[in-house]
Coordinates of N, CA, C and O in Angstrom, one line a residue:
M1 N 71.5 96.9 93.3 CA 72.6 97.3 93.5 C 73.8 97.5 92.5 O 73.9 96.1 92.0
T2 N 74.4 98.3 92.3 CA 75.4 98.6 91.2 C 76.5 97.4 91.5 O 76.6 97.6 92.9
D3 N 77.4 96.9 90.6 CA 78.7 96.9 90.6 C 79.6 97.1 91.5 O 80.2 97.0 92.2
L4 N 79.8 98.5 90.9 CA 80.5 100.0 91.4 C 80.4 100.1 93.0 O 81.1 99.9 93.9
L5 N 78.9 100.2 93.4 CA 78.5 100.4 94.8 C 78.7 99.6 95.5 O 79.3 99.8 96.6
R6 N 78.7 97.8 95.3 CA 78.9 97.3 96.0 C 80.4 96.5 96.0 O 80.7 96.7 97.0
H7 N 81.1 96.9 95.0 CA 82.6 96.9 95.3 C 83.3 98.4 96.4 O 84.1 97.7 97.2
A8 N 82.6 99.4 96.0 CA 83.2 100.3 97.0 C 82.4 100.1 98.8 O 83.4 100.5 99.2
L9 N 82.0 99.5 98.5 CA 80.9 99.3 99.9 C 81.7 97.8 100.6 O 82.3 97.9 101.8
A10 N 82.1 96.8 99.4 CA 83.3 95.7 100.1 C 84.4 96.3 100.8 O 84.9 96.3 101.5
L11 N 85.2 97.4 99.8 CA 86.2 97.9 100.2 C 86.0 98.8 101.5 O 87.0 98.8 102.6
A12 N 85.1 99.8 101.7 CA 85.0 100.1 102.9 C 84.5 99.2 104.2 O 84.9 99.3 105.4
Y13 N 83.6 98.2 103.6 CA 83.8 97.2 105.1 C 85.1 96.3 105.5 O 85.1 96.4 106.4
L14 N 85.9 96.3 104.6 CA 86.9 95.8 104.8 C 87.9 96.5 105.6 O 88.6 96.4 106.7
M15 N 87.9 97.9 105.4 CA 88.7 98.6 106.1 C 88.2 99.6 107.3 O 88.5 100.5 107.8
A16 N 87.0 98.7 107.8 CA 86.3 99.8 108.8 C 87.1 99.5 109.8 O 87.0 100.4 111.1
P17 N 87.8 98.4 110.2 CA 88.3 98.2 111.7 C 89.7 99.1 111.6 O 90.1 99.7 112.6
A18 N 90.1 99.7 110.4 CA 91.4 100.7 110.4 C 90.7 102.0 110.6 O 91.2 102.5 111.7
Y19 N 89.6 102.2 110.3 CA 88.9 103.5 110.3 C 88.8 103.5 111.8 O 88.8 104.7 112.8
L20 N 88.0 102.9 112.6 CA 87.6 102.9 113.7 C 88.9 102.6 115.1 O 88.9 103.6 115.5
A21 N 89.9 102.3 114.2 CA 91.3 102.2 115.4 C 91.9 103.2 115.1 O 92.1 104.1 116.0
N22 N 91.5 104.1 113.9 CA 92.3 105.2 113.9 C 91.4 106.3 114.6 O 91.7 107.6 115.4
M23 N 90.1 106.1 114.8 CA 89.5 107.0 115.6 C 89.3 107.0 116.9 O 88.9 107.7 117.4
A24 N 89.7 106.0 117.8 CA 89.6 105.6 119.2 C 90.5 106.1 120.2 O 90.2 106.6 121.3
P25 N 92.0 106.2 119.8 CA 93.1 106.8 120.2 C 92.4 108.3 120.8 O 93.1 108.5 122.1
P26 N 92.2 109.0 120.2 CA 91.6 110.6 121.1 C 90.7 110.5 122.6 O 90.6 111.4 123.3
F27 N 90.0 109.7 122.4 CA 89.0 109.7 123.4 C 89.7 108.9 124.4 O 89.1 109.6 125.8
V28 N 91.3 108.8 124.6 CA 91.6 108.3 126.2 C 92.5 109.7 126.3 O 93.4 109.6 127.6
R29 N 92.6 110.7 125.9 CA 93.3 111.7 126.1 C 92.6 112.5 127.4 O 93.6 113.3 127.9
Y30 N 91.6 112.1 127.3 CA 90.9 112.6 129.5 C 91.7 111.5 130.0 O 90.8 111.7 131.2
W31 N 92.0 110.3 130.0 CA 92.6 109.5 130.7 C 93.6 110.2 131.5 O 94.9 109.7 130.9
R32 N 94.1 110.6 132.6 CA 95.2 111.3 133.5 C 96.0 110.5 133.8 O 95.4 109.1 134.5
G33 N 97.0 110.8 134.3 CA 97.7 109.9 135.1 C 98.6 108.9 134.4 O 99.8 109.2 134.0
W34 N 97.9 107.9 134.1 CA 98.7 106.6 134.0 C 98.8 106.5 132.2 O 99.1 105.4 131.8
N35 N 97.8 107.1 131.8 CA 98.4 107.5 130.1 C 99.3 108.3 129.7 O 99.2 109.3 129.6
R36 N 100.5 107.4 129.7 CA 101.9 108.0 129.2 C 102.4 108.2 127.8 O 102.1 106.8 127.4
P37 N 103.3 108.5 127.2 CA 103.7 108.8 125.9 C 104.3 107.7 125.6 O 104.9 107.6 126.5
I38 N 104.2 107.0 124.6 CA 105.0 106.2 123.6 C 106.2 106.4 124.0 O 107.1 105.7 124.4
H39 N 107.0 107.6 123.3 CA 108.0 108.3 123.3 C 107.9 110.0 122.8 O 108.3 110.2 122.2
A40 N 107.9 110.7 123.8 CA 107.8 111.7 124.0 C 108.7 113.0 122.8 O 108.1 113.4 121.9
R41 N 110.3 112.0 122.8 CA 110.9 113.0 122.1 C 110.5 112.8 120.5 O 111.1 113.5 119.5
L42 N 110.3 111.1 120.1 CA 110.3 110.7 119.3 C 109.5 110.7 118.4 O 108.7 110.9 117.2
L43 N 108.2 110.6 119.0 CA 106.4 110.6 118.7 C 105.4 112.1 119.0 O 104.5 112.0 118.6
G44 N 106.3 112.5 120.3 CA 105.3 113.6 120.8 C 104.9 113.0 121.7 O 104.5 111.9 122.2
T45 N 103.8 113.6 122.4 CA 103.3 113.6 123.8 C 101.8 113.3 123.6 O 101.6 112.2 124.4
H46 N 101.3 113.0 122.6 CA 99.6 112.9 122.4 C 99.6 111.4 121.4 O 98.8 110.8 121.4
K47 N 100.9 110.3 121.2 CA 101.0 109.6 121.0 C 101.7 108.3 122.0 O 102.0 108.4 122.5
T48 N 99.9 108.1 122.8 CA 100.4 107.7 124.0 C 100.1 105.4 124.3 O 99.5 105.1 123.2
V49 N 100.7 105.2 125.2 CA 100.6 103.8 125.5 C 98.8 103.2 125.7 O 98.7 102.3 124.6
V50 N 98.2 104.1 126.2 CA 96.6 103.6 126.2 C 96.1 103.8 124.8 O 95.2 103.0 124.5
G51 N 96.2 105.1 124.4 CA 95.9 105.5 122.8 C 96.0 104.2 122.0 O 94.9 103.6 121.1
A52 N 97.4 104.0 121.9 CA 97.9 102.6 120.6 C 96.7 101.3 121.6 O 96.7 100.4 120.0
A53 N 96.7 100.9 122.8 CA 96.3 99.4 123.2 C 94.8 100.1 122.6 O 94.3 98.5 122.2
L54 N 94.1 100.9 122.7 CA 93.1 101.2 122.7 C 92.4 101.2 120.4 O 91.6 100.2 120.4
G55 N 93.5 101.4 120.0 CA 93.1 101.8 119.0 C 93.4 99.9 118.4 O 92.4 99.4 117.4
I56 N 94.2 98.9 118.9 CA 94.1 97.8 118.7 C 93.3 96.8 119.4 O 92.6 96.1 118.4
A57 N 92.7 97.2 119.9 CA 91.9 96.5 120.7 C 90.8 96.8 119.8 O 89.6 96.2 119.7
V58 N 90.3 97.9 119.4 CA 89.1 98.4 118.7 C 88.8 97.8 117.2 O 87.8 97.1 117.1
A59 N 90.3 97.8 116.8 CA 90.2 96.9 115.8 C 90.0 95.7 115.7 O 89.3 95.3 114.7
L60 N 90.5 94.7 116.6 CA 90.2 93.4 117.0 C 88.6 93.4 117.1 O 88.3 92.5 117.0
L61 N 88.2 94.2 118.0 CA 86.7 94.1 118.5 C 85.8 94.1 117.1 O 85.2 93.5 116.8
A62 N 86.0 94.9 116.3 CA 85.5 95.6 114.9 C 85.4 94.2 113.7 O 84.4 93.7 113.1
T63 N 86.9 93.5 113.9 CA 87.0 92.9 113.2 C 86.2 91.3 113.8 O 86.0 90.3 113.0
A64 N 86.2 91.2 114.6 CA 85.7 89.9 115.4 C 84.0 89.8 115.1 O 83.4 89.2 115.1
V65 N 83.5 91.4 115.1 CA 82.1 92.0 115.2 C 81.7 91.2 113.5 O 81.2 90.9 113.2
Q66 N 82.6 91.6 112.2 CA 82.8 91.3 110.8 C 83.2 89.5 110.6 O 82.1 89.2 110.2
A67 N 83.4 89.1 111.5 CA 83.6 87.7 111.8 C 82.0 86.9 112.1 O 81.5 86.3 111.4
A68 N 81.6 87.6 113.1 CA 80.4 86.7 113.5 C 79.4 87.7 112.5 O 78.5 86.4 112.7
V69 N 78.9 88.4 111.9 CA 78.3 88.6 111.4 C 78.4 88.5 109.4 O 77.3 88.3 108.7
S70 N 79.8 87.5 109.0 CA 79.8 87.4 107.7 C 78.9 86.3 107.2 O 78.8 86.6 105.7
G71 N 78.3 85.5 108.1 CA 77.6 84.6 107.6 C 76.0 85.2 106.7 O 75.5 84.9 106.6
L72 N 75.6 86.3 107.5 CA 74.0 86.9 107.5 C 74.2 87.0 106.0 O 74.8 87.8 105.0
P73 N 72.6 86.9 105.5 CA 72.6 87.5 104.2 C 73.0 89.3 103.8 O 73.3 89.3 102.6
V74 N 72.4 89.8 104.7 CA 72.6 91.2 104.8 C 74.6 91.6 104.7 O 74.5 92.7 103.5
C75 N 75.5 90.6 104.6 CA 76.8 90.9 104.3 C 77.4 90.3 103.2 O 78.4 89.9 103.1
A76 N 76.3 89.6 102.2 CA 76.7 88.8 101.4 C 77.3 89.8 100.7 O 77.0 90.6 100.1
G77 N 78.8 89.4 100.1 CA 79.1 89.8 99.1 C 80.0 90.8 99.9 O 80.7 91.0 98.8
L78 N 80.5 91.2 100.7 CA 81.1 92.0 101.3 C 82.5 91.4 102.0 O 83.4 92.3 101.9
A79 N 82.3 90.6 102.1 CA 83.9 90.1 103.0 C 84.9 90.0 101.5 O 84.7 89.5 100.6
R80 N 85.9 90.9 101.8 CA 86.9 90.6 101.3 C 88.1 89.7 101.5 O 89.1 89.1 100.6
V81 N 87.8 89.0 102.6 CA 88.7 88.4 103.4 C 88.2 87.1 104.0 O 87.1 87.3 104.2
D82 N 88.8 86.1 104.7 CA 88.6 84.9 105.3 C 88.4 85.7 106.5 O 89.4 85.1 107.1
Y83 N 87.3 85.3 107.4 CA 87.1 85.7 108.6 C 87.3 85.1 109.6 O 87.2 85.1 110.7
R84 N 87.5 83.7 109.3 CA 88.0 82.6 110.0 C 89.6 83.4 111.0 O 89.6 82.7 111.6
Y85 N 90.0 83.6 110.3 CA 91.3 84.3 110.7 C 91.3 85.4 111.3 O 92.1 86.4 111.5
W86 N 90.1 85.9 111.6 CA 89.6 87.3 112.9 C 91.0 88.1 113.6 O 91.3 89.3 113.2
P87 N 91.2 87.1 114.2 CA 92.4 87.6 115.4 C 93.6 88.3 114.3 O 94.4 89.5 114.9
L88 N 94.2 87.5 113.4 CA 94.9 88.0 113.0 C 94.4 89.2 111.8 O 95.5 90.2 112.3
L89 N 94.0 89.6 111.3 CA 93.4 90.5 110.7 C 93.5 91.5 111.7 O 93.1 92.8 111.1
G90 N 92.5 91.5 113.0 CA 92.1 92.4 113.5 C 93.8 92.9 114.0 O 93.6 94.1 114.0
L91 N 94.3 92.4 114.7 CA 95.7 92.8 114.6 C 96.5 93.4 113.8 O 97.1 94.6 113.8
G92 N 96.3 93.2 111.9 CA 97.0 93.9 111.5 C 96.6 94.9 111.0 O 97.2 96.1 111.0
F93 N 94.7 94.9 110.9 CA 94.6 96.2 111.2 C 95.0 97.3 112.1 O 94.9 98.8 112.1
G94 N 94.6 96.9 113.5 CA 94.7 97.8 114.1 C 96.5 98.1 114.9 O 96.8 99.7 114.8
V95 N 97.5 96.9 114.5 CA 99.3 97.6 114.9 C 99.3 98.1 113.5 O 100.4 99.5 113.4
G96 N 99.0 98.0 112.4 CA 98.8 98.9 111.0 C 98.6 100.5 111.0 O 99.5 101.2 110.6
S97 N 97.4 100.4 111.8 CA 96.7 101.6 111.8 C 97.9 102.5 112.7 O 98.4 103.4 112.9
M98 N 98.3 101.9 113.9 CA 98.9 102.7 115.2 C 100.5 103.1 114.6 O 100.9 103.8 114.9
A99 N 100.7 101.8 114.0 CA 102.2 102.2 113.5 C 102.1 103.1 112.3 O 103.1 104.1 112.1
G100 N 101.1 103.0 111.4 CA 101.5 104.0 110.1 C 101.4 105.3 110.9 O 102.1 106.5 110.5
D101 N 100.3 105.8 111.9 CA 100.2 107.0 112.7 C 101.8 107.3 113.3 O 102.1 108.3 113.7
S102 N 102.1 105.9 114.3 CA 103.8 106.5 114.7 C 104.6 106.8 114.0 O 105.1 108.2 114.4
I103 N 104.8 106.0 112.5 CA 106.0 106.3 111.6 C 105.7 107.8 111.5 O 106.7 108.8 111.3
K104 N 104.9 108.1 111.3 CA 104.2 109.7 110.0 C 104.5 111.1 111.3 O 105.3 111.6 111.1
S105 N 104.2 110.7 112.5 CA 104.8 111.0 114.2 C 105.9 111.6 113.5 O 107.1 112.3 114.0
L106 N 106.7 110.2 113.8 CA 108.4 110.1 113.8 C 109.4 111.1 112.6 O 109.9 112.2 112.8
F107 N 108.7 110.9 111.8 CA 108.5 111.7 110.5 C 108.9 113.5 110.6 O 109.1 114.2 110.4
K108 N 107.3 113.6 111.3 CA 106.8 114.6 111.3 C 107.9 115.4 112.4 O 108.6 116.4 112.0
R109 N 108.4 114.8 113.3 CA 109.4 115.6 114.6 C 110.4 115.6 113.7 O 110.6 116.7 114.1
R110 N 110.8 114.3 113.1 CA 112.2 114.8 112.6 C 111.9 116.2 111.4 O 113.7 116.6 111.1
L111 N 111.2 116.2 111.1 CA 111.2 117.4 109.7 C 110.9 119.0 110.2 O 110.5 119.9 110.0
K112 N 110.8 118.9 111.7 CA 110.3 119.6 113.1 C 109.0 120.7 112.3 O 109.0 121.7 112.7
I113 N 108.2 119.6 112.4 CA 106.5 119.7 111.9 C 106.2 120.1 113.7 O 106.3 118.5 114.2
A114 N 105.8 121.4 113.6 CA 104.7 121.2 115.5 C 103.7 119.8 115.7 O 102.7 119.5 114.2
P115 N 103.6 119.2 116.8 CA 102.5 118.2 116.6 C 101.3 119.2 116.8 O 101.3 120.3 117.3
G116 N 100.3 118.5 116.1 CA 99.1 119.2 116.0 C 99.1 120.1 114.9 O 98.3 120.5 113.9
A117 N 100.4 120.9 114.3 CA 100.3 121.4 112.5 C 100.0 120.4 111.7 O 100.6 119.0 111.6
P118 N 99.2 120.8 110.8 CA 98.9 119.8 109.3 C 100.1 119.7 108.7 O 101.3 119.9 108.5
W119 N 100.0 118.7 108.1 CA 101.0 118.0 107.2 C 100.2 117.1 106.0 O 100.0 115.7 106.6
V120 N 99.5 117.4 105.5 CA 98.6 116.6 104.3 C 99.4 116.4 103.3 O 100.4 117.3 102.6
P121 N 99.5 115.3 102.6 CA 98.1 114.1 102.9 C 98.0 113.3 104.1 O 97.8 112.2 104.1
F122 N 99.6 113.7 104.4 CA 100.2 112.2 105.7 C 99.2 112.1 106.9 O 99.2 111.1 107.2
D123 N 98.8 113.6 106.9 CA 98.0 113.3 108.5 C 96.8 112.0 108.3 O 96.1 111.7 109.0
Q124 N 96.6 112.2 107.2 CA 95.3 111.6 106.9 C 95.2 110.1 106.3 O 94.3 109.6 106.2
L125 N 96.3 109.6 105.7 CA 96.6 108.6 105.4 C 97.3 107.9 106.0 O 97.6 106.6 105.8
D126 N 98.1 108.3 106.8 CA 99.0 107.5 107.9 C 98.9 106.0 108.1 O 98.9 104.8 107.8
F127 N 97.4 106.1 108.7 CA 96.7 104.7 109.4 C 96.6 104.0 108.1 O 96.4 102.6 108.5
A128 N 95.7 104.3 106.9 CA 95.3 103.3 106.5 C 96.2 102.7 105.7 O 96.6 101.7 105.1
L129 N 97.5 103.6 105.4 CA 98.7 102.8 104.3 C 99.0 101.5 105.1 O 99.6 100.8 104.9
G130 N 99.4 102.4 106.8 CA 99.9 101.1 107.7 C 99.0 99.7 107.3 O 99.4 98.3 107.5
S131 N 97.6 99.8 107.7 CA 96.8 99.0 107.7 C 97.3 98.1 106.3 O 97.0 96.8 106.3
L132 N 97.0 98.7 105.1 CA 96.8 98.2 103.6 C 98.4 97.5 103.8 O 98.5 96.8 103.2
L133 N 99.5 98.1 104.1 CA 100.8 97.1 104.4 C 100.5 95.8 104.9 O 101.5 94.8 104.4
L134 N 99.9 95.8 106.0 CA 99.9 94.6 106.8 C 98.7 93.6 106.2 O 98.9 92.1 106.4
V135 N 97.6 94.0 106.0 CA 96.0 93.5 105.6 C 96.3 93.3 104.0 O 95.6 92.3 103.4
G136 N 96.5 94.5 103.5 CA 96.3 94.1 102.0 C 96.9 92.9 101.0 O 95.7 92.6 100.1
P137 N 97.8 92.5 101.2 CA 98.1 91.3 100.4 C 97.1 90.0 100.8 O 96.8 89.2 99.9
W138 N 96.9 90.1 102.3 CA 95.3 88.9 102.1 C 93.9 88.8 101.6 O 93.4 88.4 101.5
A139 N 94.1 90.2 101.1 CA 92.5 90.7 100.5 C 92.7 90.7 99.3 O 92.3 91.1 98.3
K140 N 94.1 90.4 98.9 CA 94.1 90.3 97.1 C 93.7 91.8 96.6 O 92.9 91.7 95.6
L141 N 94.8 93.1 97.0 CA 93.5 94.4 96.4 C 94.5 94.6 95.3 O 95.7 94.3 94.9
S142 N 93.9 95.4 94.7 CA 94.2 95.8 93.0 C 94.9 97.0 93.4 O 94.3 97.7 94.3
V143 N 95.6 97.3 92.6 CA 96.4 99.3 92.6 C 94.9 100.1 92.4 O 94.9 100.9 93.2
T144 N 94.2 100.0 92.0 CA 92.6 100.6 91.9 C 92.5 100.7 93.1 O 91.3 101.5 93.6
D145 N 91.9 99.1 93.3 CA 91.3 99.3 95.0 C 92.0 99.8 95.8 O 91.9 100.7 96.5
M146 N 93.2 100.0 95.8 CA 94.1 100.4 97.1 C 94.1 102.3 96.5 O 93.5 103.4 97.5
G147 N 94.1 102.8 95.7 CA 93.8 103.6 95.2 C 92.5 104.2 95.7 O 92.3 105.6 96.5
L148 N 91.5 103.8 95.4 CA 90.3 104.1 95.8 C 90.3 104.0 97.3 O 89.3 104.8 98.3
I149 N 90.6 103.3 97.9 CA 90.3 103.2 99.3 C 91.0 104.6 100.1 O 90.8 105.3 100.7
L150 N 92.9 104.6 99.4 CA 93.1 106.0 100.2 C 92.2 107.4 99.7 O 92.2 108.2 100.6
A151 N 91.6 107.4 98.6 CA 91.1 108.6 97.8 C 89.7 109.0 98.9 O 89.5 109.5 99.4
V152 N 88.9 107.6 99.1 CA 88.0 107.9 100.4 C 88.8 107.9 101.5 O 87.5 109.1 102.5
T153 N 89.5 107.7 102.1 CA 90.2 107.6 103.3 C 90.2 109.4 103.5 O 89.9 109.6 104.5
F154 N 90.9 109.8 102.5 CA 91.7 111.0 102.8 C 90.1 112.1 102.6 O 90.6 113.0 104.0
V155 N 89.2 112.1 102.1 CA 88.2 112.6 102.0 C 87.6 112.5 103.2 O 87.2 113.4 104.1
G156 N 87.2 111.4 103.9 CA 86.8 110.7 105.0 C 87.3 110.9 106.3 O 86.2 111.8 107.0
D157 N 88.4 111.1 106.3 CA 89.3 111.7 107.1 C 89.2 113.2 107.3 O 88.8 113.5 109.1
L158 N 89.4 114.0 106.7 CA 89.3 115.0 106.9 C 87.8 115.7 107.2 O 87.3 116.3 108.1
A159 N 86.7 115.0 106.9 CA 85.4 115.2 107.3 C 85.1 114.7 108.9 O 84.7 115.7 109.9
V160 N 85.8 113.9 109.1 CA 85.3 113.0 110.4 C 86.6 114.1 111.2 O 85.6 114.2 112.5
N161 N 87.5 114.3 111.0 CA 88.2 115.0 111.7 C 87.9 116.7 112.4 O 87.9 116.8 113.1
R162 N 87.4 117.1 111.2 CA 86.5 118.6 111.6 C 85.6 117.9 111.8 O 85.6 119.3 113.3
M163 N 84.7 117.5 112.2 CA 83.5 116.7 112.9 C 84.0 116.7 114.6 O 83.7 117.4 115.5
A164 N 85.1 115.7 114.8 CA 85.4 116.0 116.1 C 86.3 117.1 116.6 O 86.0 117.5 118.0
F165 N 87.0 117.7 116.2 CA 87.4 118.8 116.3 C 86.3 120.2 116.9 O 86.1 120.5 117.8
R166 N 85.3 119.9 116.1 CA 84.0 120.9 116.5 C 83.3 120.2 117.7 O 82.5 120.9 118.3
L167 N 83.3 119.0 118.1 CA 82.7 118.4 119.3 C 83.7 118.5 120.2 O 83.3 118.0 121.3
G168 N 84.8 119.0 119.9 CA 85.8 118.7 121.3 C 86.1 118.0 122.0 O 87.4 117.7 122.4
I169 N 86.6 116.9 120.9 CA 87.4 115.3 121.0 C 88.4 115.4 120.7 O 90.0 114.9 120.9
K170 N 89.0 116.6 119.4 CA 90.2 116.5 119.2 C 90.7 118.2 119.1 O 89.8 119.4 119.4
R171 N 91.8 118.0 119.4 CA 92.5 119.2 119.8 C 92.5 120.5 118.2 O 92.6 122.0 118.1
S172 N 92.6 119.3 117.1 CA 92.9 120.3 115.7 C 92.1 119.7 114.7 O 91.8 118.7 114.6
P173 N 91.8 120.5 113.6 CA 91.0 120.1 112.8 C 91.4 119.2 111.8 O 90.8 118.7 110.8
W174 N 93.0 118.6 112.1 CA 93.3 117.4 110.9 C 93.8 116.6 112.0 O 94.1 115.3 112.0

């Protein structure tokens, strides 16, 4: 395996909890009744308490799994952080993802952009920027690393969201 490919895989492995946290909240839109918006006026009705909690929980779980498998030979060289602190990392990824997405929604509402309307590239990068802000310093990422993460995240988010839209999981393809 080339050094460049191994480096790209290590960055994707690092960001996996953020990616999973970002994908989790749309699944709870089916939970009616007690799944209330965080703040409908400021963030819109689609940012819910249960969705945010699920995103954080999924990031914690994903980071716990990474910590559990970090000693396996197949994972050698992939870890960019010390997984002894996996609860803090998981919270950083989860809270960073949910906060990044919520802050972007706040700006969308203030700019009078309708919920569900596209706002490229912010719709694709909000959660990654939030996670990088909280976890990036621990991972000692270079500017190039962060640029690569954001580029891969942008393309990957477009692909995943279009697939989720076609499967009926999301209401919009972005």
